Coordinates of C-alpha atoms in Angstrom, one line a residue:
Chain A
M1 CA 0.0 0.1 0.1
F2 CA 1.4 3.4 -1.0
T3 CA -0.3 5.8 1.4
V4 CA -0.5 9.7 1.0
A5 CA -1.7 12.3 3.2
V6 CA -2.9 15.4 1.6
Y7 CA -3.3 18.9 3.2
C8 CA -5.5 21.7 1.7
E9 CA -6.9 24.6 2.4
G10 CA -10.7 23.6 2.4
P11 CA -13.2 21.4 0.9
A12 CA -13.0 22.9 -2.5
E13 CA -9.6 20.9 -2.8
S14 CA -9.7 18.1 -0.1
G15 CA -13.4 17.1 -0.3
R16 CA -16.3 16.8 2.3
G17 CA -14.0 15.8 4.9
A18 CA -13.9 12.4 6.8
L19 CA -15.3 13.0 10.2
G20 CA -14.4 10.4 12.6
V21 CA -11.5 8.9 10.8
A22 CA -8.4 9.2 12.9
P23 CA -5.2 10.6 11.1
G24 CA -3.1 8.1 9.5
E25 CA -6.1 5.9 8.9
L26 CA -7.5 5.1 5.2
L27 CA -10.2 7.4 3.7
S28 CA -12.8 6.0 1.6
D29 CA -13.5 6.9 -1.8
A30 CA -16.5 9.4 -0.8
D31 CA -14.1 11.2 1.3
L32 CA -11.7 12.4 -1.4
G33 CA -11.8 15.7 -3.1
A34 CA -10.2 17.2 -6.3
A35 CA -6.8 17.5 -5.0
H36 CA -6.8 13.5 -4.4
V37 CA -7.9 13.0 -7.8
L38 CA -5.3 14.9 -9.6
I39 CA -2.5 13.5 -7.2
R40 CA -3.9 9.9 -8.2
R41 CA -4.0 10.7 -12.1
A42 CA -0.5 12.3 -11.8
L43 CA 1.0 8.9 -10.2
E44 CA -1.1 7.0 -12.8
S45 CA 1.2 9.0 -15.4
F46 CA 4.5 8.5 -14.2
E47 CA 4.5 6.0 -11.3
P48 CA 1.5 3.3 -12.5
S49 CA 2.6 0.7 -10.1
R50 CA 2.4 3.0 -7.0
A51 CA -0.8 4.2 -8.4
R52 CA -2.2 0.8 -8.1
D53 CA -1.5 0.7 -4.7
L54 CA -2.3 4.2 -3.7
E55 CA -4.4 4.7 -0.6
F56 CA -5.2 8.3 0.8
V57 CA -5.0 8.8 4.8
Q58 CA -6.5 11.4 7.2
P59 CA -3.7 14.0 7.8
L60 CA -2.7 15.2 11.0
F61 CA -5.0 17.4 12.9
L62 CA -4.4 20.6 14.7
R63 CA -5.6 20.9 18.1
G64 CA -8.1 18.1 17.2
A65 CA -9.4 19.2 13.8
P66 CA -8.4 19.3 10.3
A67 CA -6.2 22.3 9.5
R68 CA -7.7 24.7 7.1
G69 CA -7.0 27.9 5.3
G70 CA -4.4 30.0 6.5
Q71 CA -3.6 27.5 9.4
L72 CA -1.4 25.9 6.5
L73 CA 0.6 29.1 6.0
S74 CA 2.4 29.2 9.3
R75 CA 5.7 27.6 9.9
A76 CA 4.8 26.5 13.5
N77 CA 1.6 25.0 12.1
L78 CA 3.0 23.1 9.0
R79 CA 5.9 21.6 11.2
K80 CA 3.0 20.1 13.8
L81 CA 1.1 18.9 10.7
L82 CA 3.9 17.3 8.8
A83 CA 6.0 16.0 11.4
W84 CA 4.6 12.5 12.0
P85 CA 5.2 11.4 15.5
D86 CA 4.8 7.5 15.0
S87 CA 6.2 6.0 11.8
K88 CA 3.8 3.1 12.3
R89 CA 0.8 5.7 11.5
A90 CA 2.6 7.9 9.0
P91 CA 2.0 7.8 5.4
R92 CA 4.4 7.3 2.9
L93 CA 4.3 10.7 1.1
C94 CA 2.8 13.9 2.2
A95 CA 1.2 16.6 -0.4
L96 CA 0.6 20.3 0.7
I97 CA -1.7 22.3 -1.8
V98 CA -2.3 25.9 -1.0
D99 CA -3.2 28.9 -3.1
E100 CA -0.7 31.3 -4.0
D101 CA -3.0 34.6 -3.5
G102 CA -0.6 37.0 -5.2
Q103 CA 2.4 36.1 -2.7
R104 CA 5.1 35.2 -5.1
Q105 CA 7.3 34.0 -2.4
R106 CA 4.9 31.3 -0.9
L107 CA 6.6 28.6 -2.3
K108 CA 10.0 29.4 -1.1
D109 CA 8.6 30.1 2.3
L110 CA 6.8 26.8 2.6
R111 CA 9.9 25.0 1.6
S112 CA 11.9 26.6 4.2
Y113 CA 9.3 25.8 6.8
V114 CA 9.3 22.1 6.3
E115 CA 13.2 21.7 6.2
G116 CA 14.5 19.2 8.6
I117 CA 11.4 17.2 9.1
P118 CA 11.9 13.7 8.8
P119 CA 10.3 11.3 6.4
P120 CA 7.5 11.2 4.9
L121 CA 8.5 13.8 2.5
T122 CA 6.0 16.7 1.2
A123 CA 5.5 17.5 -2.0
I124 CA 4.3 21.1 -2.1
A125 CA 2.1 22.8 -4.6
V126 CA 1.4 26.7 -4.7
A127 CA -1.5 26.8 -7.2
V128 CA -1.3 30.3 -9.1
R129 CA -3.4 32.1 -8.1
E130 CA -5.3 29.5 -6.6
F131 CA -6.6 25.7 -6.7
E132 CA -9.7 26.8 -8.8
S133 CA -7.3 28.0 -11.4
W134 CA -6.3 24.6 -12.0
L135 CA -9.8 23.4 -12.4
L136 CA -10.5 26.1 -15.0
A137 CA -7.5 25.1 -17.3
D138 CA -9.4 22.5 -19.6
H139 CA -12.2 24.8 -21.5
Q140 CA -12.9 21.7 -23.7
A141 CA -13.5 19.5 -20.2
L142 CA -15.5 22.3 -18.8
A143 CA -17.7 22.8 -21.5
S144 CA -18.6 19.2 -22.0
L145 CA -19.5 19.1 -18.3
T146 CA -21.4 22.2 -17.8
S147 CA -22.8 22.4 -21.2
Q148 CA -21.9 25.9 -21.6
R149 CA -19.8 27.6 -24.0
I150 CA -16.4 28.8 -22.2
D151 CA -14.4 31.7 -23.0
S152 CA -11.3 30.2 -24.2
G153 CA -9.3 33.5 -23.9
W154 CA -8.4 33.3 -19.8
D155 CA -5.1 32.8 -18.9
V156 CA -6.0 31.2 -15.6
E157 CA -2.7 32.0 -13.9
T158 CA -2.8 35.6 -14.4
L159 CA -6.3 36.2 -13.2
E160 CA -6.6 38.6 -10.2
P161 CA -6.8 36.7 -6.7
R162 CA -10.2 35.2 -6.4
R163 CA -11.3 35.6 -9.8
A164 CA -10.8 31.9 -10.8
K165 CA -13.0 30.9 -7.6
E166 CA -15.9 33.3 -9.2
H167 CA -15.5 31.9 -12.4
L168 CA -15.8 28.4 -11.4
R169 CA -18.3 28.9 -9.0
A170 CA -20.6 30.7 -12.0
L171 CA -19.8 28.0 -14.3
T172 CA -20.5 25.2 -12.0
E173 CA -23.7 26.6 -10.8
Q174 CA -25.7 23.8 -12.3
L175 CA -23.2 20.9 -11.2
R176 CA -23.5 22.2 -7.7
A177 CA -27.5 22.2 -7.7
D178 CA -26.8 18.5 -8.3
S179 CA -24.3 18.0 -5.6
T180 CA -21.8 19.6 -3.6
V181 CA -19.0 22.0 -4.6
A182 CA -16.7 19.5 -3.3
A183 CA -18.1 16.7 -5.6
A184 CA -18.5 19.4 -8.5
H185 CA -14.7 20.0 -8.2
R186 CA -13.7 16.5 -8.0
L187 CA -15.8 15.9 -11.4
I188 CA -13.7 18.5 -13.0
A189 CA -10.5 16.8 -11.9
E190 CA -11.6 13.7 -13.2
Q191 CA -12.4 15.1 -16.6
L192 CA -9.4 17.4 -17.1
R193 CA -7.0 16.8 -19.6
P194 CA -3.8 16.5 -17.7
E195 CA -1.6 17.4 -20.9
Q196 CA -4.0 20.6 -21.1
L197 CA -3.6 21.4 -17.3
R198 CA 0.2 21.1 -17.6
S199 CA 0.7 23.3 -20.2
V200 CA -1.9 26.1 -19.0
C201 CA -0.9 26.1 -15.4
P202 CA 2.8 26.0 -14.8
S203 CA 2.1 25.8 -11.2
F204 CA 0.7 22.6 -11.6
Q205 CA 3.7 21.2 -13.4
R206 CA 5.9 22.5 -10.8
F207 CA 4.0 20.4 -8.4
L208 CA 4.3 17.4 -10.8
D209 CA 8.2 17.8 -11.0
E210 CA 8.2 18.0 -7.1
L211 CA 5.9 15.0 -6.5
R212 CA 8.2 13.0 -9.0
A213 CA 11.1 14.3 -7.1
C214 CA 9.8 13.1 -3.8
L215 CA 8.6 9.8 -5.1
E216 CA 12.2 9.1 -6.3
R217 CA 13.4 9.8 -2.8
T218 CA 10.8 7.6 -1.0
P219 CA 11.6 3.8 -1.1
Chain B
M1 CA -17.1 1.5 49.4
A2 CA -14.9 0.8 46.3
V3 CA -12.0 -0.2 48.4
E4 CA -10.2 -3.2 48.5
S5 CA -8.5 -4.4 51.1
L6 CA -6.0 -7.5 50.8
A7 CA -3.3 -6.4 52.7
G8 CA -2.0 -8.7 55.4
A9 CA -1.7 -7.7 58.9
G10 CA 1.8 -5.8 59.3
Y11 CA 2.2 -4.9 55.9
T12 CA 4.8 -1.9 55.4
P13 CA 4.2 0.1 52.3
R14 CA 7.0 1.2 50.0
M15 CA 7.4 2.4 46.4
D16 CA 10.8 1.9 44.8
G17 CA 8.9 1.6 41.6
P18 CA 5.2 1.0 40.8
I19 CA 3.1 -1.3 43.4
L20 CA 1.0 -2.4 40.4
K21 CA 3.6 -3.4 37.6
S22 CA 1.3 -4.8 35.0
I23 CA -2.0 -6.4 34.3
Q24 CA -3.0 -8.8 31.7
F25 CA -6.5 -8.8 30.8
E26 CA -8.2 -12.0 29.0
N27 CA -11.9 -11.7 28.3
Y28 CA -12.9 -8.7 30.4
R29 CA -15.4 -6.3 29.0
C30 CA -13.7 -4.9 25.7
L31 CA -10.3 -6.2 26.9
R32 CA -9.9 -9.3 25.2
D33 CA -6.3 -9.8 25.4
V34 CA -4.5 -6.7 26.7
R35 CA -1.3 -6.3 28.7
I36 CA -0.7 -2.8 30.1
E37 CA 2.1 -1.6 32.4
F38 CA 2.0 0.7 34.8
E39 CA 4.5 3.8 36.0
P40 CA 4.2 5.3 39.6
L41 CA 1.7 7.7 37.6
T42 CA 0.0 6.5 34.6
V43 CA -2.3 8.2 32.4
L44 CA -4.8 6.3 30.3
V45 CA -6.3 8.2 27.2
G46 CA -8.6 7.0 24.4
G47 CA -11.8 7.5 22.7
N48 CA -15.0 6.8 24.7
A49 CA -15.5 3.1 25.0
T50 CA -12.0 2.1 24.7
G51 CA -11.7 0.4 27.8
K52 CA -10.2 3.0 30.0
S53 CA -12.7 2.7 33.1
S54 CA -12.4 -1.2 32.8
V55 CA -8.5 -0.7 33.1
L56 CA -9.1 1.4 36.3
R57 CA -11.3 -1.3 37.7
G58 CA -8.8 -3.9 36.9
A59 CA -6.1 -1.8 38.7
C60 CA -8.1 -1.8 41.6
G61 CA -9.1 -5.3 41.8
I62 CA -12.1 -7.0 40.5
Q63 CA -14.0 -8.9 42.9
R64 CA -16.8 -10.6 40.6
V65 CA -18.1 -10.3 37.0
A66 CA -21.5 -10.6 35.6
N67 CA -21.9 -12.1 31.9
A68 CA -22.4 -8.7 30.8
D69 CA -18.8 -8.0 31.8
R70 CA -17.3 -10.8 29.8
W71 CA -15.9 -10.6 26.3
M72 CA -18.8 -9.7 23.7
Q73 CA -21.1 -10.7 26.7
Q74 CA -20.2 -14.5 25.9
P75 CA -21.2 -16.4 29.0
T76 CA -18.6 -19.1 28.3
A77 CA -15.7 -16.6 28.0
T78 CA -13.4 -17.1 31.0
V79 CA -12.4 -13.7 32.7
T80 CA -8.8 -13.8 33.7
V81 CA -7.2 -10.6 35.2
R82 CA -3.7 -11.3 36.4
R83 CA -2.1 -8.3 38.0
V84 CA 1.9 -8.4 38.6
L85 CA 2.6 -6.4 41.8
V86 CA 6.0 -5.5 43.2
G87 CA 8.6 -8.0 43.6
N88 CA 6.8 -10.1 41.0
S89 CA 4.0 -11.0 43.3
Q90 CA 0.9 -12.1 41.6
N91 CA -2.7 -11.5 41.9
V92 CA -4.9 -13.5 39.7
F93 CA -8.5 -13.1 39.5
V94 CA -10.6 -15.6 37.3
A95 CA -14.2 -16.2 36.2
T96 CA -15.0 -19.3 34.3
A97 CA -18.1 -19.8 32.3
G98 CA -21.4 -19.0 34.5
L99 CA -19.5 -18.2 37.7
P100 CA -18.6 -14.7 39.3
G101 CA -15.3 -15.5 39.9
Q102 CA -12.8 -15.4 42.7
T103 CA -9.0 -14.3 43.4
Q104 CA -7.1 -17.6 42.8
V105 CA -3.8 -16.4 43.6
A106 CA -3.0 -13.4 45.9
D107 CA 0.8 -13.5 46.7
R108 CA 0.5 -10.1 48.2
G109 CA -2.3 -7.6 48.8
V110 CA -2.6 -4.1 47.6
R111 CA -4.8 -1.5 49.1
T112 CA -6.6 0.4 46.3
Q113 CA -9.1 2.8 45.6
L114 CA -11.2 3.8 42.6
I115 CA -12.6 7.4 42.6
E116 CA -15.4 8.1 39.9
L117 CA -16.9 11.2 42.0
D118 CA -20.7 11.8 41.6
L119 CA -21.3 15.6 42.0
A120 CA -24.5 15.1 43.5
Q121 CA -23.4 12.6 46.0
L122 CA -20.3 14.7 46.7
R123 CA -22.5 17.5 47.7
A124 CA -25.0 15.5 49.7
A125 CA -25.3 16.2 53.4
N126 CA -24.1 13.1 55.7
T127 CA -25.7 11.7 58.8
L128 CA -22.7 12.3 61.3
A129 CA -20.5 9.0 61.1
N130 CA -16.8 8.2 61.3
S131 CA -15.2 7.9 58.0
T132 CA -11.5 7.8 57.1
R133 CA -11.7 6.9 53.6
L134 CA -13.6 8.7 50.6
A135 CA -16.0 6.5 48.9
S136 CA -15.6 5.8 45.4
N137 CA -18.8 8.1 44.4
G138 CA -17.8 10.7 47.1
A139 CA -20.9 10.0 49.1
N140 CA -19.2 10.3 52.5
F141 CA -17.4 13.5 51.6
A142 CA -18.6 15.7 54.7
N143 CA -17.9 12.6 56.9
T144 CA -14.5 11.9 55.8
F145 CA -13.8 15.8 56.0
V146 CA -15.1 15.9 59.4
S147 CA -13.3 12.9 60.6
L148 CA -9.9 14.5 60.0
P149 CA -8.4 15.6 63.1
R150 CA -8.6 19.3 63.3
R151 CA -4.9 19.9 62.5
Q152 CA -5.3 18.2 59.0
Q153 CA -8.5 20.2 58.3
I154 CA -6.6 23.4 58.8
E155 CA -3.8 22.0 56.7
L156 CA -6.2 20.6 53.8
A157 CA -8.4 23.9 53.9
E158 CA -5.2 26.0 53.3
R159 CA -4.0 23.6 50.5
F160 CA -7.4 24.2 49.1
C161 CA -7.7 27.8 49.4
A162 CA -4.2 28.2 47.8
I163 CA -5.4 26.7 44.7
V164 CA -9.1 27.8 44.8
P165 CA -8.3 31.7 46.0
M166 CA -11.9 32.5 46.0
Y167 CA -12.4 30.9 49.5
R168 CA -10.5 31.4 52.8
D169 CA -11.7 28.7 54.8
V170 CA -13.5 25.3 54.7
D171 CA -15.7 24.1 57.5
M172 CA -18.6 22.0 58.6
L173 CA -22.1 23.0 59.0
T174 CA -24.6 21.2 61.3
I175 CA -28.1 21.3 59.3
G176 CA -30.1 19.7 61.7
S177 CA -31.6 16.0 62.6
G178 CA -27.9 14.7 62.9
Y179 CA -27.2 15.9 59.3
H180 CA -24.1 17.9 58.2
T181 CA -22.5 19.3 55.3
L182 CA -19.3 21.2 54.2
R183 CA -19.3 25.0 54.0
F184 CA -16.7 27.6 52.0
Q185 CA -16.0 31.0 53.7
D186 CA -16.0 33.7 51.1
R187 CA -12.3 35.2 50.5
W188 CA -13.5 39.0 50.8
N189 CA -16.2 38.6 53.4
E190 CA -15.6 36.4 56.2
S191 CA -19.2 36.6 57.3
V192 CA -20.3 34.8 54.1
W193 CA -20.5 31.0 53.9
Y194 CA -21.5 28.9 50.8
T195 CA -22.8 25.4 51.0
P196 CA -22.1 22.8 48.6
D197 CA -25.1 23.6 46.2
Q198 CA -23.6 27.1 45.9
V199 CA -20.1 26.5 44.8
S200 CA -18.9 25.1 41.5
D201 CA -18.4 21.4 40.4
G202 CA -14.6 22.3 40.3
T203 CA -14.4 23.7 43.9
M204 CA -16.1 20.5 45.2
L205 CA -13.6 18.2 43.1
V206 CA -10.5 20.0 44.0
L207 CA -11.3 19.7 47.6
A208 CA -12.0 15.8 47.3
Y209 CA -8.7 15.0 45.4
L210 CA -6.8 17.0 48.3
L211 CA -8.6 15.1 50.8
L212 CA -7.3 11.6 49.4
M213 CA -3.8 12.5 50.9
Y214 CA -5.2 12.3 54.5
Q215 CA -7.3 9.1 54.3
Q216 CA -6.2 6.3 57.1
P217 CA -5.1 4.1 56.6
Q218 CA -3.8 5.5 52.9
V219 CA -4.2 3.1 50.0
E220 CA -1.3 2.3 47.9
L221 CA -2.9 2.8 44.6
V222 CA -5.7 5.2 43.6
A223 CA -7.3 5.1 40.2
I224 CA -9.2 8.3 39.2
E225 CA -11.7 8.7 36.2
E226 CA -11.4 11.9 34.5
P227 CA -9.9 14.2 36.9
E228 CA -10.2 17.2 34.7
R229 CA -14.0 17.5 35.0
G230 CA -15.1 20.8 36.0
L231 CA -11.5 22.4 36.5
H232 CA -10.4 25.5 34.8
P233 CA -7.3 24.4 32.7
F234 CA -4.8 26.8 34.6
L235 CA -5.5 24.3 37.7
L236 CA -5.0 21.1 35.8
G237 CA -1.1 21.5 36.4
E238 CA -1.3 22.0 40.0
L239 CA -3.7 19.0 40.1
V240 CA -1.0 16.8 38.2
Q241 CA 1.7 17.9 40.5
F242 CA -0.2 17.2 43.3
F243 CA -0.8 13.5 42.1
R244 CA 2.7 13.6 41.2
A245 CA 3.5 14.4 44.8
M246 CA 1.4 11.7 46.0
T247 CA 3.3 9.2 44.0
R248 CA 6.6 10.3 45.6
G249 CA 5.5 10.4 49.2
E250 CA 5.8 14.1 49.3
V251 CA 2.0 14.5 50.7
G252 CA 0.4 11.8 52.7
P253 CA 2.1 9.3 54.8
H254 CA 3.6 7.2 52.0
P255 CA 3.8 7.3 48.3
V256 CA 0.5 6.2 46.5
Q257 CA 0.4 4.9 42.8
V258 CA -1.7 7.0 40.8
V259 CA -3.8 5.9 37.8
L260 CA -5.6 8.4 35.6
A261 CA -8.3 8.1 32.9
T262 CA -8.7 11.4 30.9
H263 CA -9.8 13.1 27.8
S264 CA -7.9 16.4 28.8
A265 CA -5.0 17.7 26.7
G266 CA -4.5 20.1 29.4
I267 CA -3.7 17.0 31.8
L268 CA -1.5 15.5 29.2
D269 CA 0.6 18.8 29.0
H270 CA 2.0 18.2 32.5
I271 CA 2.5 14.3 31.8
E272 CA 5.6 12.5 30.7
P273 CA 5.4 10.6 27.4
R274 CA 6.4 7.3 29.2
E275 CA 3.6 7.8 31.6
V276 CA 0.8 7.8 28.8
R277 CA -0.9 4.7 27.6
L278 CA -3.0 4.9 24.3
L279 CA -6.1 3.1 24.1
S280 CA -8.0 2.4 21.0
R281 CA -10.5 -0.4 19.4
D282 CA -9.1 -2.5 16.4
R283 CA -11.3 -1.4 13.6
Q284 CA -12.1 -5.3 12.7
S285 CA -12.4 -7.0 15.8
G286 CA -13.3 -4.2 18.3
E287 CA -10.4 -5.6 20.7
V288 CA -8.6 -2.9 22.7
R289 CA -5.0 -2.1 22.1
V290 CA -2.7 -0.3 24.3
E291 CA 0.2 1.5 23.0
T292 CA 3.0 3.5 24.3
I293 CA 5.1 6.3 23.0
D294 CA 8.6 5.4 21.7
E295 CA 10.7 8.5 22.6
S296 CA 13.8 7.1 21.1
T297 CA 12.6 7.7 17.3
Q298 CA 13.7 10.7 15.1
N299 CA 10.1 11.1 14.1
W300 CA 8.9 11.4 17.9
R301 CA 11.4 13.9 18.7
A302 CA 10.9 16.1 15.5
A303 CA 7.1 16.0 16.2
Y304 CA 7.7 16.7 20.1
A305 CA 9.8 19.7 19.4
A306 CA 7.4 21.1 16.5
H307 CA 4.7 21.0 19.5
E308 CA 7.0 22.7 21.6
H309 CA 6.7 19.6 23.9
S310 CA 2.9 19.7 24.6
L311 CA 2.1 16.2 24.9
G312 CA -1.7 17.5 24.5
G313 CA -0.9 19.1 21.7
I314 CA 0.7 16.0 19.9
W315 CA -2.1 13.9 21.1
L316 CA -4.7 16.1 19.4
S317 CA -2.8 16.0 16.1
G318 CA -3.9 12.3 16.2
G319 CA -0.5 11.1 15.4
I320 CA 0.1 8.8 18.2
G321 CA -3.3 7.2 18.6
G322 CA -5.6 7.2 21.7
V323 CA -8.3 9.3 19.6
P324 CA -11.5 8.1 18.2
S325 CA -12.0 6.5 14.7
R326 CA -14.9 5.1 13.0

């Protein structure tokens, strides 16, 4: 089993949240969000053997609850969240996905925050400007899912902060009416063409590079 | 009275290490096959229904079991509770099918006390009677206080008022028909006294815990259920300090081994990692598992440092177990 714990800012990325599952324990498919789907698809493309054994686990908590939003941006919190005290409970790999929010030095900062923490290694993604930008990357997939004409003129990584969230909210109104935000985002993540996402979002490509590098260093 | 008294005459208490070294449970409630080791101060943590109370009962010595106390309520399951005491002396309780059970081996006795205080009982007025040891539910609290020599009453009141400084004294109030109750003097107005129903839960509980050190004859092991109930977080450190002082013999006539069951991160913040036992249920079988913390690993050291040596914080991260899971 190749276990991965994914730390995200909220349900838009990590799904509805798995109530009652202790850190280190396996999440069910229903607990997963768009971020898990993107990681699974990435592994399928460059580490198919590990992808077959892939299971996601509940990340560590902060004071008894999942860490959310800005809690993931502080050095003190990140070291608490990513230093697994008991290797028997630890996943093989961690992934941290946060929004850039116009803070260009964020990736550098986060890397310095987690320096020296013993394994599992953490692959860090800073989505430019935000995670929703990645979900807007493939107009064709979005058009097919939402049955709407999509303006293909966006450069999703140069949108003003929060604009990607707003665009995605407007586009997924119908999808969200049938399910939840987390489920709608997960559906998009499942339908995105990876090559399109990689070419439109350099921040996603950077994450893939980091994920691959961490996998190479993970026995 | 939840006090087991197996000590033979002439027994001399000592505590070079814990009196109770370990217990092996078989088929007792959710403890199907569990071994747990004890320190002078041991703290049990775990989700609800993970066997903490059962371990406390086992530590204090089981006298009999009903079918409901057997693993999965199986009437044919044989319950065995094997306590290993100081000097490798053993104390073995066995209950075969259909029988309430009995102690089959008792190499050495140990005086124990289970404390599961009931606030209503703790506040209840008592009919005057001599009482030198607090009942498990605290029902004889007023009597135990009044039975102390006056010097010890004053000392206890002083200790109590140092911890709960809203009061300047504790005393007894006769309320007629042979009943009496505790009363608490206001710190700022000495003519104002409060009865137990007028003071906070924490006030009653702190006084009851402090009273434990004056019991005669003193027990060797006390097991306490959720000592944090009703207490302000700032008091938890003092409470743990008090229990630790009991284990060292710094308060009371001799050292007392202490076993606590808690859900409090605040309590854990004052505990050493080696003193913690983490209880959880196996997801498949429902059996209780007991884990300890391995402080020798790089992972532990990094995480403990990240949490600024807060054992409560690291427990609440969920990374060491002893937390609920579906």
